[in-house]
PDB file of C-alpha atoms and ligand atoms in Angstrom:
ATOM      1  CA  GLN U1340      85.895 176.960 -77.121  1.00 71.00           C
ATOM      2  CA  PRO U1341      85.283 177.151 -80.890  1.00 75.00           C
ATOM      3  CA  ASP U1342      84.158 180.493 -82.274  1.00 79.00           C
ATOM      4  CA  PRO U1343      80.373 180.426 -81.806  1.00 84.00           C
ATOM      5  CA  ARG U1344      79.714 182.933 -84.601  1.00 89.00           C
ATOM      6  CA  PRO U1345      78.527 181.865 -88.046  1.00 92.00           C
ATOM      7  CA  GLN U1346      80.998 181.637 -90.914  1.00 93.00           C
ATOM      8  CA  GLU U1347      79.887 184.945 -92.467  1.00 93.00           C
ATOM      9  CA  ASP U1348      80.753 186.980 -89.373  1.00 96.00           C
ATOM     10  CA  THR U1349      84.399 185.969 -89.503  1.00 98.00           C
ATOM     11  CA  VAL U1350      85.026 188.296 -92.471  1.00 98.00           C
ATOM     12  CA  LYS U1351      83.669 191.790 -92.890  1.00 97.00           C
ATOM     13  CA  TYR U1352      83.920 194.002 -95.950  1.00 98.00           C
ATOM     14  CA  GLU U1353      82.684 197.213 -97.490  1.00 98.00           C
ATOM     15  CA  VAL U1354      83.225 198.767-100.907  1.00 98.00           C
ATOM     16  CA  VAL U1355      83.844 202.516-100.881  1.00 98.00           C
ATOM     17  CA  ASP U1356      84.801 204.529-103.981  1.00 98.00           C
ATOM     18  CA  GLY U1357      86.307 201.601-105.850  1.00 98.00           C
ATOM     19  CA  VAL U1358      88.168 200.156-102.855  1.00 98.00           C
ATOM     20  CA  ALA U1359      87.079 196.895-101.214  1.00 98.00           C
ATOM     21  CA  TRP U1360      88.089 196.994 -97.544  1.00 98.00           C
ATOM     22  CA  VAL U1361      88.187 193.393 -96.357  1.00 98.00           C
ATOM     23  CA  TYR U1362      88.613 192.693 -92.639  1.00 98.00           C
ATOM     24  CA  PHE U1363      89.743 189.626 -90.759  1.00 98.00           C
ATOM     25  CA  ASN U1364      86.909 189.844 -88.250  1.00 98.00           C
ATOM     26  CA  ARG U1365      87.591 187.806 -85.138  1.00 97.00           C
ATOM     27  CA  PRO U1366      89.071 190.593 -83.013  1.00 98.00           C
ATOM     28  CA  ASP U1367      88.472 188.772 -79.750  1.00 97.00           C
ATOM     29  CA  LYS U1368      90.602 185.912 -81.110  1.00 97.00           C
ATOM     30  CA  ARG U1369      93.167 188.307 -82.611  1.00 98.00           C
ATOM     31  CA  ASN U1370      91.827 187.420 -86.063  1.00 98.00           C
ATOM     32  CA  CYS U1371      93.445 184.008 -86.082  1.00 98.00           C
ATOM     33  CA  MET U1372      92.369 181.940 -89.050  1.00 98.00           C
ATOM     34  CA  SER U1373      89.823 179.227 -88.316  1.00 98.00           C
ATOM     35  CA  PRO U1374      88.443 176.911 -91.015  1.00 97.00           C
ATOM     36  CA  LYS U1375      85.269 179.024 -91.012  1.00 97.00           C
ATOM     37  CA  LEU U1376      87.223 182.203 -91.621  1.00 98.00           C
ATOM     38  CA  ASN U1377      89.212 180.561 -94.405  1.00 98.00           C
ATOM     39  CA  ARG U1378      86.055 179.333 -96.123  1.00 98.00           C
ATOM     40  CA  GLN U1379      84.442 182.740 -95.837  1.00 98.00           C
ATOM     41  CA  MET U1380      87.506 184.608 -97.132  1.00 98.00           C
ATOM     42  CA  LYS U1381      87.475 182.489-100.282  1.00 98.00           C
ATOM     43  CA  ILE U1382      83.805 183.316-100.872  1.00 98.00           C
ATOM     44  CA  VAL U1383      84.313 187.051-100.243  1.00 98.00           C
ATOM     45  CA  ILE U1384      87.422 187.318-102.408  1.00 98.00           C
ATOM     46  CA  GLU U1385      85.774 185.521-105.307  1.00 97.00           C
ATOM     47  CA  ASP U1386      82.679 187.720-104.986  1.00 97.00           C
ATOM     48  CA  LEU U1387      84.739 190.901-105.077  1.00 98.00           C
ATOM     49  CA  GLU U1388      87.083 189.930-107.894  1.00 97.00           C
ATOM     50  CA  PHE U1389      84.834 190.728-110.862  1.00 96.00           C
ATOM     51  CA  ARG U1390      82.644 193.417-109.349  1.00 97.00           C
ATOM     52  CA  ASP U1391      82.713 196.528-111.555  1.00 97.00           C
ATOM     53  CA  ASP U1392      82.701 198.786-108.508  1.00 98.00           C
ATOM     54  CA  VAL U1393      85.916 197.219-107.128  1.00 98.00           C
ATOM     55  CA  GLN U1394      89.255 198.460-108.448  1.00 98.00           C
ATOM     56  CA  VAL U1395      91.554 197.697-105.505  1.00 98.00           C
ATOM     57  CA  LEU U1396      91.296 195.282-102.574  1.00 98.00           C
ATOM     58  CA  VAL U1397      92.710 196.179 -99.153  1.00 99.00           C
ATOM     59  CA  LEU U1398      93.066 193.407 -96.574  1.00 99.00           C
ATOM     60  CA  THR U1399      93.147 194.553 -92.961  1.00 98.00           C
ATOM     61  CA  GLY U1400      92.110 193.422 -89.502  1.00 98.00           C
ATOM     62  CA  GLU U1401      89.421 194.404 -87.022  1.00 98.00           C
ATOM     63  CA  GLY U1402      90.767 195.315 -83.572  1.00 98.00           C
ATOM     64  CA  SER U1403      94.362 195.020 -82.396  1.00 98.00           C
ATOM     65  CA  ALA U1404      95.513 192.324 -84.824  1.00 98.00           C
ATOM     66  CA  TRP U1405      95.971 191.893 -88.543  1.00 98.00           C
ATOM     67  CA  SER U1406      95.983 188.144 -87.996  1.00 98.00           C
ATOM     68  CA  ALA U1407      97.536 186.020 -85.242  1.00 98.00           C
ATOM     69  CA  GLY U1408      98.100 183.205 -87.737  1.00 98.00           C
ATOM     70  CA  MET U1409      96.338 179.874 -87.745  1.00 98.00           C
ATOM     71  CA  ASP U1410      93.807 179.081 -85.055  1.00 98.00           C
ATOM     72  CA  LEU U1411      95.593 176.736 -82.679  1.00 97.00           C
ATOM     73  CA  LEU U1412      92.288 175.342 -81.483  1.00 97.00           C
ATOM     74  CA  GLU U1413      90.092 175.025 -84.569  1.00 96.00           C
ATOM     75  CA  TYR U1414      92.702 174.732 -87.308  1.00 97.00           C
ATOM     76  CA  PHE U1415      95.139 172.489 -85.443  1.00 97.00           C
ATOM     77  CA  ARG U1416      93.875 170.768 -82.310  1.00 97.00           C
ATOM     78  CA  MET U1417      90.324 170.014 -83.382  1.00 96.00           C
ATOM     79  CA  ALA U1418      91.369 168.808 -86.842  1.00 97.00           C
ATOM     80  CA  GLU U1419      94.083 166.604 -85.371  1.00 97.00           C
ATOM     81  CA  GLN U1420      91.474 165.002 -83.146  1.00 97.00           C
ATOM     82  CA  GLU U1421      89.309 164.308 -86.200  1.00 97.00           C
ATOM     83  CA  GLY U1422      92.085 162.833 -88.326  1.00 98.00           C
ATOM     84  CA  LEU U1423      94.050 163.329 -91.507  1.00 98.00           C
ATOM     85  CA  HIS U1424      91.041 164.162 -93.681  1.00 98.00           C
ATOM     86  CA  ALA U1425      90.223 167.147 -91.465  1.00 98.00           C
ATOM     87  CA  ILE U1426      93.853 168.303 -91.389  1.00 98.00           C
ATOM     88  CA  ARG U1427      94.120 168.177 -95.190  1.00 98.00           C
ATOM     89  CA  SER U1428      90.764 169.852 -95.661  1.00 98.00           C
ATOM     90  CA  ASN U1429      91.814 172.726 -93.372  1.00 98.00           C
ATOM     91  CA  GLN U1430      95.101 173.117 -95.232  1.00 98.00           C
ATOM     92  CA  ARG U1431      93.397 173.202 -98.621  1.00 98.00           C
ATOM     93  CA  GLU U1432      90.864 175.795 -97.510  1.00 98.00           C
ATOM     94  CA  ALA U1433      93.551 178.075 -96.130  1.00 98.00           C
ATOM     95  CA  TYR U1434      96.028 177.710 -98.964  1.00 98.00           C
ATOM     96  CA  SER U1435      93.365 178.076-101.629  1.00 97.00           C
ATOM     97  CA  TRP U1436      92.219 181.552-100.589  1.00 98.00           C
ATOM     98  CA  TRP U1437      95.813 182.726-100.263  1.00 98.00           C
ATOM     99  CA  GLU U1438      96.406 181.445-103.778  1.00 98.00           C
ATOM    100  CA  ARG U1439      93.278 183.184-105.088  1.00 98.00           C
ATOM    101  CA  LEU U1440      94.514 186.388-103.453  1.00 98.00           C
ATOM    102  CA  ARG U1441      98.025 185.961-104.875  1.00 98.00           C
ATOM    103  CA  TRP U1442      96.593 185.837-108.387  1.00 98.00           C
ATOM    104  CA  PHE U1443      93.693 188.235-107.777  1.00 98.00           C
ATOM    105  CA  GLU U1444      92.700 190.067-110.956  1.00 97.00           C
ATOM    106  CA  LYS U1445      93.080 193.489-109.353  1.00 98.00           C
ATOM    107  CA  PRO U1446      95.742 195.144-107.211  1.00 98.00           C
ATOM    108  CA  THR U1447      95.787 194.140-103.561  1.00 98.00           C
ATOM    109  CA  VAL U1448      97.204 195.972-100.551  1.00 99.00           C
ATOM    110  CA  ALA U1449      97.854 194.517 -97.091  1.00 99.00           C
ATOM    111  CA  MET U1450      97.160 197.126 -94.408  1.00 99.00           C
ATOM    112  CA  ILE U1451      98.737 195.575 -91.335  1.00 98.00           C
ATOM    113  CA  ASN U1452      97.228 197.250 -88.328  1.00 98.00           C
ATOM    114  CA  GLY U1453      98.659 194.986 -85.590  1.00 98.00           C
ATOM    115  CA  TRP U1454      99.821 191.426 -84.872  1.00 98.00           C
ATOM    116  CA  CYS U1455     100.909 189.379 -87.877  1.00 98.00           C
ATOM    117  CA  PHE U1456     102.079 185.843 -87.118  1.00 98.00           C
ATOM    118  CA  GLY U1457     103.000 182.624 -88.858  1.00 98.00           C
ATOM    119  CA  GLY U1458     100.216 181.554 -91.184  1.00 98.00           C
ATOM    120  CA  ALA U1459      99.337 185.211 -91.741  1.00 98.00           C
ATOM    121  CA  TYR U1460     102.509 185.488 -93.822  1.00 98.00           C
ATOM    122  CA  GLY U1461     100.558 183.619 -96.549  1.00 98.00           C
ATOM    123  CA  PRO U1462      98.022 186.418 -97.120  1.00 98.00           C
ATOM    124  CA  LEU U1463     100.725 189.007 -96.416  1.00 98.00           C
ATOM    125  CA  PHE U1464     102.767 187.719 -99.347  1.00 98.00           C
ATOM    126  CA  ALA U1465      99.631 187.268-101.448  1.00 98.00           C
ATOM    127  CA  CYS U1466      99.005 191.024-101.340  1.00 98.00           C
ATOM    128  CA  ASP U1467     100.916 193.002-103.958  1.00 98.00           C
ATOM    129  CA  LEU U1468     101.796 195.897-101.670  1.00 98.00           C
ATOM    130  CA  ALA U1469     101.999 196.106 -97.878  1.00 98.00           C
ATOM    131  CA  TYR U1470     101.744 199.022 -95.440  1.00 99.00           C
ATOM    132  CA  CYS U1471     101.889 198.589 -91.684  1.00 98.00           C
ATOM    133  CA  SER U1472     101.520 200.680 -88.583  1.00 98.00           C
ATOM    134  CA  ASP U1473     104.618 201.368 -86.514  1.00 98.00           C
ATOM    135  CA  ASP U1474     103.113 199.385 -83.657  1.00 98.00           C
ATOM    136  CA  ALA U1475     102.443 196.289 -85.794  1.00 98.00           C
ATOM    137  CA  GLN U1476     104.467 193.194 -84.894  1.00 98.00           C
ATOM    138  CA  PHE U1477     105.558 190.458 -87.266  1.00 98.00           C
ATOM    139  CA  GLY U1478     106.668 187.051 -86.053  1.00 98.00           C
ATOM    140  CA  LEU U1479     107.401 183.524 -87.120  1.00 98.00           C
ATOM    141  CA  SER U1480     106.339 182.248 -83.710  1.00 97.00           C
ATOM    142  CA  GLU U1481     106.226 178.642 -84.881  1.00 97.00           C
ATOM    143  CA  ILE U1482     109.593 177.845 -83.317  1.00 97.00           C
ATOM    144  CA  ASN U1483     108.204 179.044 -79.966  1.00 97.00           C
ATOM    145  CA  TRP U1484     105.705 176.240 -79.981  1.00 95.00           C
ATOM    146  CA  ALA U1485     107.895 173.609 -81.551  1.00 94.00           C
ATOM    147  CA  ILE U1486     106.778 173.510 -85.177  1.00 96.00           C
ATOM    148  CA  LEU U1487     108.375 174.782 -88.374  1.00 96.00           C
ATOM    149  CA  PRO U1488     106.965 177.748 -90.304  1.00 97.00           C
ATOM    150  CA  GLY U1489     104.647 175.838 -92.625  1.00 95.00           C
ATOM    151  CA  GLY U1490     101.782 176.896 -94.840  1.00 92.00           C
ATOM    152  CA  GLY U1491     104.233 178.792 -97.014  1.00 94.00           C
ATOM    153  CA  ALA U1492     105.560 180.949 -94.156  1.00 97.00           C
ATOM    154  CA  SER U1493     109.178 179.760 -94.564  1.00 97.00           C
ATOM    155  CA  LYS U1494     108.955 180.435 -98.283  1.00 97.00           C
ATOM    156  CA  VAL U1495     107.541 183.897 -97.662  1.00 97.00           C
ATOM    157  CA  ALA U1496     110.371 184.766 -95.262  1.00 97.00           C
ATOM    158  CA  ALA U1497     112.943 183.439 -97.739  1.00 96.00           C
ATOM    159  CA  GLU U1498     111.339 185.417-100.583  1.00 96.00           C
ATOM    160  CA  LEU U1499     110.960 188.685 -98.725  1.00 97.00           C
ATOM    161  CA  LEU U1500     114.027 188.814 -96.477  1.00 97.00           C
ATOM    162  CA  PRO U1501     117.757 188.564 -97.091  1.00 96.00           C
ATOM    163  CA  PHE U1502     119.040 185.065 -96.197  1.00 97.00           C
ATOM    164  CA  ARG U1503     120.654 185.812 -92.822  1.00 98.00           C
ATOM    165  CA  ASP U1504     117.677 187.881 -91.720  1.00 97.00           C
ATOM    166  CA  ALA U1505     115.222 185.192 -92.828  1.00 98.00           C
ATOM    167  CA  MET U1506     117.162 182.531 -90.958  1.00 98.00           C
ATOM    168  CA  TYR U1507     117.392 184.624 -87.801  1.00 98.00           C
ATOM    169  CA  HIS U1508     113.703 185.491 -88.030  1.00 98.00           C
ATOM    170  CA  ALA U1509     112.654 181.854 -88.393  1.00 98.00           C
ATOM    171  CA  MET U1510     114.992 180.435 -85.747  1.00 98.00           C
ATOM    172  CA  MET U1511     114.760 182.998 -82.982  1.00 98.00           C
ATOM    173  CA  GLY U1512     111.015 183.498 -82.647  1.00 96.00           C
ATOM    174  CA  GLU U1513     111.482 187.212 -81.986  1.00 98.00           C
ATOM    175  CA  ASN U1514     109.100 189.765 -83.429  1.00 98.00           C
ATOM    176  CA  LEU U1515     109.886 192.611 -85.809  1.00 98.00           C
ATOM    177  CA  THR U1516     108.257 195.964 -85.215  1.00 98.00           C
ATOM    178  CA  GLY U1517     106.663 197.837 -88.111  1.00 98.00           C
ATOM    179  CA  PRO U1518     109.726 200.027 -88.787  1.00 98.00           C
ATOM    180  CA  GLU U1519     112.011 196.961 -88.591  1.00 98.00           C
ATOM    181  CA  ALA U1520     109.783 195.115 -91.086  1.00 98.00           C
ATOM    182  CA  ALA U1521     109.935 198.131 -93.410  1.00 98.00           C
ATOM    183  CA  LYS U1522     113.726 198.319 -93.108  1.00 98.00           C
ATOM    184  CA  LEU U1523     113.971 194.641 -94.101  1.00 97.00           C
ATOM    185  CA  ARG U1524     111.515 195.320 -96.968  1.00 97.00           C
ATOM    186  CA  MET U1525     108.807 192.948 -95.736  1.00 98.00           C
ATOM    187  CA  VAL U1526     106.452 195.879 -96.217  1.00 98.00           C
ATOM    188  CA  ASN U1527     106.602 198.956 -98.421  1.00 98.00           C
ATOM    189  CA  GLU U1528     106.282 201.394 -95.541  1.00 98.00           C
ATOM    190  CA  SER U1529     105.588 201.613 -91.836  1.00 98.00           C
ATOM    191  CA  LEU U1530     103.571 204.582 -90.628  1.00 98.00           C
ATOM    192  CA  PRO U1531     102.158 205.932 -87.375  1.00 98.00           C
ATOM    193  CA  ALA U1532      98.853 204.125 -86.730  1.00 98.00           C
ATOM    194  CA  ASP U1533      96.782 207.278 -87.294  1.00 98.00           C
ATOM    195  CA  LYS U1534      98.388 207.881 -90.712  1.00 98.00           C
ATOM    196  CA  LEU U1535      98.165 204.330 -92.011  1.00 98.00           C
ATOM    197  CA  LYS U1536      94.760 204.406 -93.682  1.00 98.00           C
ATOM    198  CA  GLU U1537      95.432 207.831 -95.204  1.00 98.00           C
ATOM    199  CA  ARG U1538      98.596 206.525 -96.893  1.00 98.00           C
ATOM    200  CA  VAL U1539      96.890 203.348 -98.111  1.00 98.00           C
ATOM    201  CA  LEU U1540      94.091 205.469 -99.566  1.00 98.00           C
ATOM    202  CA  GLU U1541      96.652 207.616-101.396  1.00 98.00           C
ATOM    203  CA  VAL U1542      98.167 204.488-102.933  1.00 98.00           C
ATOM    204  CA  CYS U1543      94.700 203.213-103.897  1.00 98.00           C
ATOM    205  CA  GLU U1544      93.899 206.529-105.585  1.00 98.00           C
ATOM    206  CA  VAL U1545      97.010 206.227-107.776  1.00 97.00           C
ATOM    207  CA  LEU U1546      96.223 202.601-108.651  1.00 98.00           C
ATOM    208  CA  LYS U1547      92.634 203.508-109.557  1.00 97.00           C
ATOM    209  CA  LYS U1548      93.890 205.886-112.263  1.00 95.00           C
ATOM    210  CA  LYS U1549      95.931 203.202-114.051  1.00 96.00           C
ATOM    211  CA  ASP U1550      94.602 200.993-116.820  1.00 94.00           C
ATOM    212  CA  SER U1551      93.140 198.002-114.978  1.00 95.00           C
ATOM    213  CA  GLN U1552      94.083 195.397-117.595  1.00 95.00           C
ATOM    214  CA  ALA U1553      97.677 196.651-117.685  1.00 96.00           C
ATOM    215  CA  LEU U1554      97.824 196.552-113.884  1.00 97.00           C
ATOM    216  CA  ARG U1555      96.673 192.950-113.832  1.00 97.00           C
ATOM    217  CA  ALA U1556      99.237 191.961-116.480  1.00 97.00           C
ATOM    218  CA  THR U1557     101.951 193.850-114.585  1.00 98.00           C
ATOM    219  CA  LYS U1558     101.293 192.310-111.175  1.00 98.00           C
ATOM    220  CA  TRP U1559     101.112 188.804-112.612  1.00 98.00           C
ATOM    221  CA  ALA U1560     104.293 189.390-114.614  1.00 98.00           C
ATOM    222  CA  MET U1561     106.196 190.600-111.552  1.00 98.00           C
ATOM    223  CA  ARG U1562     105.309 187.422-109.676  1.00 97.00           C
ATOM    224  CA  ARG U1563     105.988 185.083-112.615  1.00 98.00           C
ATOM    225  CA  VAL U1564     109.380 186.455-113.654  1.00 98.00           C
ATOM    226  CA  THR U1565     110.909 185.864-110.213  1.00 95.00           C
ATOM    227  CA  GLU U1566     110.961 182.158-111.033  1.00 95.00           C
ATOM    228  CA  MET U1567     112.156 182.437-114.662  1.00 98.00           C
ATOM    229  CA  THR U1568     115.469 182.636-116.435  1.00 98.00           C
ATOM    230  CA  TYR U1569     116.105 185.951-118.188  1.00 98.00           C
ATOM    231  CA  ASP U1570     115.335 184.483-121.622  1.00 98.00           C
ATOM    232  CA  ASN U1571     112.117 182.866-120.442  1.00 98.00           C
ATOM    233  CA  ALA U1572     111.060 186.103-118.783  1.00 98.00           C
ATOM    234  CA  GLU U1573     111.652 188.072-121.989  1.00 98.00           C
ATOM    235  CA  ASP U1574     109.572 185.602-123.920  1.00 98.00           C
ATOM    236  CA  TYR U1575     106.799 185.470-121.296  1.00 98.00           C
ATOM    237  CA  LEU U1576     106.576 189.256-121.246  1.00 98.00           C
ATOM    238  CA  ILE U1577     106.182 189.458-125.036  1.00 97.00           C
ATOM    239  CA  ARG U1578     103.374 186.920-124.841  1.00 97.00           C
ATOM    240  CA  ALA U1579     101.774 188.592-121.828  1.00 97.00           C
ATOM    241  CA  GLN U1580     101.735 191.946-123.658  1.00 96.00           C
ATOM    242  CA  GLU U1581     100.227 190.286-126.725  1.00 95.00           C
ATOM    243  CA  ALA U1582      97.577 188.672-124.508  1.00 95.00           C
ATOM    244  CA  LEU U1583      96.923 192.068-122.932  1.00 95.00           C
ATOM    245  CA  ASN U1584      96.246 193.392-126.417  1.00 94.00           C
ATOM    246  CA  GLN U1585      93.266 191.014-126.559  1.00 91.00           C
ATOM    247  CA  PHE U1586      91.833 192.878-123.571  1.00 89.00           C
ATOM    248  CA  GLY U1587      91.899 196.321-125.125  1.00 88.00           C
ATOM    249  CA  GLY U1588      95.612 196.838-124.528  1.00 88.00           C
ATOM    250  CA  LEU U1589      96.321 198.014-128.045  1.00 89.00           C
ATOM    251  CA  GLU U1590      93.554 200.634-128.026  1.00 92.00           C
ATOM    252  CA  SER U1591      94.612 201.930-124.608  1.00 91.00           C
ATOM    253  CA  ARG U1592      98.209 202.221-125.739  1.00 91.00           C
ATOM    254  CA  LYS U1593      97.231 204.013-128.960  1.00 93.00           C
ATOM    255  CA  GLU U1594      95.107 206.483-127.034  1.00 92.00           C
ATOM    256  CA  ALA U1595      97.867 207.094-124.467  1.00 92.00           C
ATOM    257  CA  THR U1596     100.364 207.594-127.302  1.00 93.00           C
ATOM    258  CA  ARG U1597      97.966 210.034-128.992  1.00 93.00           C
ATOM    259  CA  GLN U1598      97.628 212.049-125.790  1.00 93.00           C
ATOM    260  CA  PHE U1599     101.416 212.230-125.494  1.00 94.00           C
ATOM    261  CA  LEU U1600     102.586 212.683-129.097  1.00 95.00           C
ATOM    262  CA  ASP U1601      99.659 214.529-130.709  1.00 96.00           C
ATOM    263  CA  ALA U1602      97.457 216.212-128.105  1.00 95.00           C
ATOM    264  CA  LYS U1603     100.416 216.792-125.775  1.00 96.00           C
ATOM    265  CA  THR U1604      98.028 216.605-122.829  1.00 95.00           C
ATOM    266  CA  PHE U1605     100.027 214.110-120.760  1.00 92.00           C
ATOM    267  CA  LYS U1606     103.542 212.826-120.144  1.00 93.00           C
ATOM    268  CA  PRO U1607     103.893 209.097-119.290  1.00 94.00           C
ATOM    269  CA  GLY U1608     106.909 209.907-117.149  1.00 94.00           C
ATOM    270  CA  LEU U1609     104.755 212.006-114.859  1.00 93.00           C
ATOM    271  CA  GLY U1610     101.486 210.087-114.407  1.00 90.00           C
ATOM    272  CA  ALA U1611      98.735 207.995-116.008  1.00 90.00           C
ATOM    273  CA  PHE U1612      96.980 208.924-119.254  1.00 91.00           C
ATOM    274  CA  ASP U1613      93.356 209.988-119.227  1.00 92.00           C
ATOM    275  CA  LYS U1614      91.336 206.748-119.624  1.00 87.00           C
TER     276      LYS U1614
HETATM  277  N1  ACO F1425      94.924 180.524 -82.132  1.00 85.94           N
HETATM  278  C1  ACO F1425      93.903 180.383 -81.275  1.00 85.94           C
HETATM  279  N2  ACO F1425      93.527 181.341 -80.417  1.00 85.94           N
HETATM  280  C2  ACO F1425      94.210 182.491 -80.449  1.00 85.94           C
HETATM  281  C3  ACO F1425      95.286 182.709 -81.320  1.00 85.94           C
HETATM  282  C4  ACO F1425      95.630 181.657 -82.205  1.00 85.94           C
HETATM  283  N3  ACO F1425      96.594 181.784 -83.094  1.00 85.94           N
HETATM  284  N4  ACO F1425      95.762 183.944 -81.099  1.00 85.94           N
HETATM  285  C5  ACO F1425      95.015 184.492 -80.136  1.00 85.94           C
HETATM  286  N5  ACO F1425      94.072 183.616 -79.732  1.00 85.94           N
HETATM  287  C6  ACO F1425      93.031 183.792 -78.720  1.00 85.94           C
HETATM  288  C7  ACO F1425      93.584 183.590 -77.313  1.00 85.94           C
HETATM  289  O1  ACO F1425      93.593 182.219 -76.984  1.00 85.94           O
HETATM  290  C8  ACO F1425      92.567 184.382 -76.528  1.00 85.94           C
HETATM  291  O2  ACO F1425      91.395 183.610 -76.411  1.00 85.94           O
HETATM  292  P1  ACO F1425      90.479 183.681 -75.054  1.00 85.94           P
HETATM  293  O3  ACO F1425      89.992 185.094 -74.982  1.00 85.94           O
HETATM  294  O4  ACO F1425      89.403 182.703 -75.319  1.00 85.94           O
HETATM  295  O5  ACO F1425      91.408 183.337 -73.942  1.00 85.94           O
HETATM  296  C9  ACO F1425      92.240 185.543 -77.429  1.00 85.94           C
HETATM  297  O6  ACO F1425      92.596 185.132 -78.729  1.00 85.94           O
HETATM  298  C10 ACO F1425      93.010 186.793 -77.112  1.00 85.94           C
HETATM  299  O7  ACO F1425      94.387 186.463 -77.069  1.00 85.94           O
HETATM  300  P2  ACO F1425      95.395 187.016 -75.984  1.00 85.94           P
HETATM  301  O8  ACO F1425      96.588 186.130 -76.006  1.00 85.94           O
HETATM  302  O9  ACO F1425      94.700 187.189 -74.657  1.00 85.94           O
HETATM  303  O10 ACO F1425      95.684 188.467 -76.613  1.00 85.94           O
HETATM  304  P3  ACO F1425      96.948 189.407 -76.428  1.00 85.94           P
HETATM  305  O11 ACO F1425      96.556 190.675 -77.110  1.00 85.94           O
HETATM  306  O12 ACO F1425      97.391 189.445 -75.004  1.00 85.94           O
HETATM  307  O13 ACO F1425      98.130 188.707 -77.247  1.00 85.94           O
HETATM  308  C11 ACO F1425      99.032 187.629 -79.211  1.00 85.94           C
HETATM  309  C12 ACO F1425      98.049 188.673 -78.646  1.00 85.94           C
HETATM  310  C13 ACO F1425     100.488 188.034 -78.900  1.00 85.94           C
HETATM  311  C14 ACO F1425      98.766 187.605 -80.711  1.00 85.94           C
HETATM  312  C15 ACO F1425      98.772 186.245 -78.570  1.00 85.94           C
HETATM  313  O14 ACO F1425      97.366 185.976 -78.608  1.00 85.94           O
HETATM  314  C16 ACO F1425      99.474 185.119 -79.265  1.00 85.94           C
HETATM  315  O15 ACO F1425     100.630 184.873 -79.019  1.00 85.94           O
HETATM  316  N6  ACO F1425      98.763 184.406 -80.183  1.00 85.94           N
HETATM  317  C17 ACO F1425      99.319 183.334 -80.939  1.00 85.94           C
HETATM  318  C18 ACO F1425     100.184 183.878 -82.086  1.00 85.94           C
HETATM  319  C19 ACO F1425     100.783 182.727 -82.851  1.00 85.94           C
HETATM  320  O16 ACO F1425     101.822 182.217 -82.486  1.00 85.94           O
HETATM  321  N7  ACO F1425     100.063 182.275 -83.886  1.00 85.94           N
HETATM  322  C20 ACO F1425     100.374 181.067 -84.567  1.00 85.94           C
HETATM  323  C21 ACO F1425     101.432 181.327 -85.586  1.00 85.94           C
HETATM  324  S1  ACO F1425     102.009 179.828 -86.263  1.00 85.94           S
HETATM  325  C22 ACO F1425     100.915 179.421 -87.450  1.00 85.94           C
HETATM  326  O17 ACO F1425     100.084 180.215 -87.837  1.00 85.94           O
HETATM  327  C23 ACO F1425     101.049 178.116 -88.124  1.00 85.94           C
END
């Protein structure tokens, strides 16, 4: 049966001390992504992006799953019964919020509390940093039900994993545990479930102290340069820094330099300057 709840209930969020905690919120369906959830995520993410009280976004899941991937009923079967227009519309809605998240103006952290399958690799990759619990499980289960890892999932595996590991992961349909995912660098760290939020909060606290415009320029640069030649990257980075200067970058840098060279109140090698 389709999820009887309204669109809004499929995503939950709260903003606490500068951190927006966004939840996939279909725990009884292991947070699989239905068209309603995808539509709602786009709305929530866009609402949070320019709020002054939001400095970092954390994406996590309610219940035992982060997200069990695409909804096999609502995203696939029902759309296929309706026809190509419904299939394309579902794809666009899903891909568009992952894209918005990939280029979100502020730092994003995936906090993977449980199952993470297939289509969920899209939002996983979209987040800048990723922390999971030791009992999380990651899988490209597509091969187990006779499809290929679409919706970017193959690309994500190829980007995040070494070639042989990516190939094995995609072809075998076996899951990685949290520690295995950390060892393969799919996530920054795997932690015991009861320590996960604490660690993510620590990371958020550090990010909150950085200059927000410089963070945005940095995260976008890191994603862009992966697809550039060295020369193009050098050139892009000069231009990106000059663009950052239009957003107060020059003043921030002058003040940070003053605190280091003149006031001697901070050392850039040891932490952020006092904003
Ligand atoms: N699509 C639709 N419904 C789902 C999905 C999904 N991806 N995942 C879970 N559900 C539903 C189940 O049908 C079940 O519904 P019901 O209560 O109406 O019967 C409910 O969520 C709970 O699922 P269970 O299987 O009972 O939960 P369990 O904790 O035992 O297992 C697990 C969790 C392993 C995640 C299992 O649900 C599963 O294998 N789900 C599918 C994972 C997957 O392969 N996703 C697709 C990836 S490919 C892609 O995204 C393109």
